[in-house]
């Protein structure tokens, strides 16, 4: 049991536990959507009204669910923002399309993280690069089940009007892909850092206990 009294071992074990939990959460390891699950999510989507109904391509959504392989995938978004946000019938919150999209982005991030999704990158394009578009973003989804869960959640539907009002044009492309994700590499780094810190603390404690004055008889 002396192993568990060493700072190096404790830091390494704690880091490993955190790392394993993160990997399980991040990778998901989920089976493809069952027929019953597909029917459940499609039924919810078919009940959409207003801007949410216009936002969804039902044929593409059915195909996305039908071809589910249980693996993560990416959604590439290309945006052209309005000069002023438009909520329909001329309604506006007085903000530009960019500022309205920022409201959506701030609100959607916790929803993504809750369901194992996160942006891989978001780039604002300069006028001298591709002036037909204002921004490109790529979001990684843990699974198509998580994607469907997000798209049908009341929290997401509540903020969706901001996204739609902000963009004059939005092209969405769903792509499969495998990569070593930056968050996973970050967790490896954190684990190694904790291990190194534990080793350093262990050496400091050992050096302190080995001081000659502490080895003298009668030292308290």
Short mmCIF file of C-alpha atoms in Angstrom, two decimals, residues 103-195:
data_model
loop_
_atom_site.label_atom_id
_atom_site.label_comp_id
_atom_site.label_asym_id
_atom_site.label_seq_id
_atom_site.Cartn_x
_atom_site.Cartn_y
_atom_site.Cartn_z
CA UNK A 103 -25.66 35.26 -29.35
CA UNK A 104 -26.47 31.88 -30.88
CA UNK A 105 -22.89 30.65 -30.61
CA UNK A 106 -22.60 31.56 -26.92
CA UNK A 107 -25.89 29.79 -26.15
CA UNK A 108 -25.25 26.66 -28.23
CA UNK A 109 -21.80 25.84 -26.83
CA UNK A 110 -23.09 24.39 -23.51
CA UNK A 111 -25.62 22.31 -25.46
CA UNK A 112 -22.86 20.92 -27.67
CA UNK A 113 -20.59 20.08 -24.75
CA UNK A 114 -23.42 18.39 -22.86
CA UNK A 115 -23.85 16.04 -25.82
CA UNK A 116 -20.19 15.40 -26.61
CA UNK A 117 -19.94 17.88 -29.49
CA UNK A 118 -17.54 20.77 -29.93
CA UNK A 119 -16.28 23.18 -32.60
CA UNK A 120 -13.05 22.03 -34.25
CA UNK A 121 -12.44 25.52 -35.56
CA UNK A 122 -14.32 28.66 -36.45
CA UNK A 123 -12.70 31.12 -38.81
CA UNK A 124 -13.81 34.59 -39.78
CA UNK A 125 -12.68 35.11 -43.35
CA UNK A 126 -11.08 38.36 -44.46
CA UNK A 127 -12.45 40.39 -47.35
CA UNK A 128 -9.31 39.65 -49.32
CA UNK A 129 -9.69 35.88 -49.04
CA UNK A 130 -13.16 34.69 -50.03
CA UNK A 131 -15.43 37.69 -50.05
CA UNK A 132 -18.56 35.70 -50.96
CA UNK A 133 -18.55 34.21 -47.44
CA UNK A 134 -18.06 35.66 -43.98
CA UNK A 135 -17.24 32.62 -41.88
CA UNK A 136 -16.46 28.91 -42.00
CA UNK A 137 -16.88 26.57 -39.04
CA UNK A 138 -16.49 22.85 -38.43
CA UNK A 139 -18.25 21.11 -35.53
CA UNK A 140 -17.47 17.57 -34.42
CA UNK A 141 -20.41 15.44 -33.25
CA UNK A 142 -19.83 12.31 -31.20
CA UNK A 143 -22.55 10.39 -33.01
CA UNK A 144 -25.66 10.85 -35.11
CA UNK A 145 -27.69 10.01 -32.02
CA UNK A 146 -26.15 12.98 -30.23
CA UNK A 147 -26.75 15.14 -33.30
CA UNK A 148 -30.43 14.18 -33.36
CA UNK A 149 -30.69 14.76 -29.62
CA UNK A 150 -29.27 18.26 -30.01
CA UNK A 151 -31.39 19.15 -33.03
CA UNK A 152 -34.62 18.12 -31.27
CA UNK A 153 -33.85 19.55 -27.83
CA UNK A 154 -36.01 22.40 -26.57
CA UNK A 155 -32.91 24.39 -25.61
CA UNK A 156 -31.54 24.24 -29.16
CA UNK A 157 -34.89 25.04 -30.76
CA UNK A 158 -35.24 28.08 -28.48
CA UNK A 159 -32.03 29.65 -29.80
CA UNK A 160 -32.29 28.46 -33.42
CA UNK A 161 -34.14 31.65 -34.54
CA UNK A 162 -30.98 33.66 -33.75
CA UNK A 163 -28.94 31.53 -36.11
CA UNK A 164 -31.49 31.73 -38.90
CA UNK A 165 -31.99 35.48 -38.44
CA UNK A 166 -28.25 36.10 -38.62
CA UNK A 167 -27.45 34.41 -41.93
CA UNK A 168 -28.42 35.39 -45.43
CA UNK A 169 -26.99 32.08 -46.65
CA UNK A 170 -25.80 29.01 -44.74
CA UNK A 171 -24.43 25.92 -46.47
CA UNK A 172 -24.17 22.80 -44.27
CA UNK A 173 -22.17 19.73 -45.29
CA UNK A 174 -21.99 16.61 -43.12
CA UNK A 175 -18.72 14.71 -43.41
CA UNK A 176 -17.29 11.50 -41.92
CA UNK A 177 -13.78 11.81 -40.57
CA UNK A 178 -11.22 10.30 -38.24
CA UNK A 179 -8.53 12.34 -36.55
CA UNK A 180 -6.71 12.63 -33.24
CA UNK A 181 -8.86 15.39 -31.75
CA UNK A 182 -7.13 18.30 -30.01
CA UNK A 183 -9.12 17.79 -26.75
CA UNK A 184 -7.87 14.19 -26.57
CA UNK A 185 -4.29 15.34 -27.04
CA UNK A 186 -4.87 17.97 -24.35
CA UNK A 187 -5.99 15.28 -21.91
CA UNK A 188 -2.83 13.26 -22.65
CA UNK A 189 -0.78 16.39 -21.95
CA UNK A 190 -2.64 17.04 -18.68
CA UNK A 191 -2.11 13.45 -17.55
CA UNK A 192 1.62 13.62 -18.30
CA UNK A 193 1.82 16.99 -16.55
CA UNK A 194 0.14 15.58 -13.44
CA UNK A 195 2.53 12.64 -13.50
#
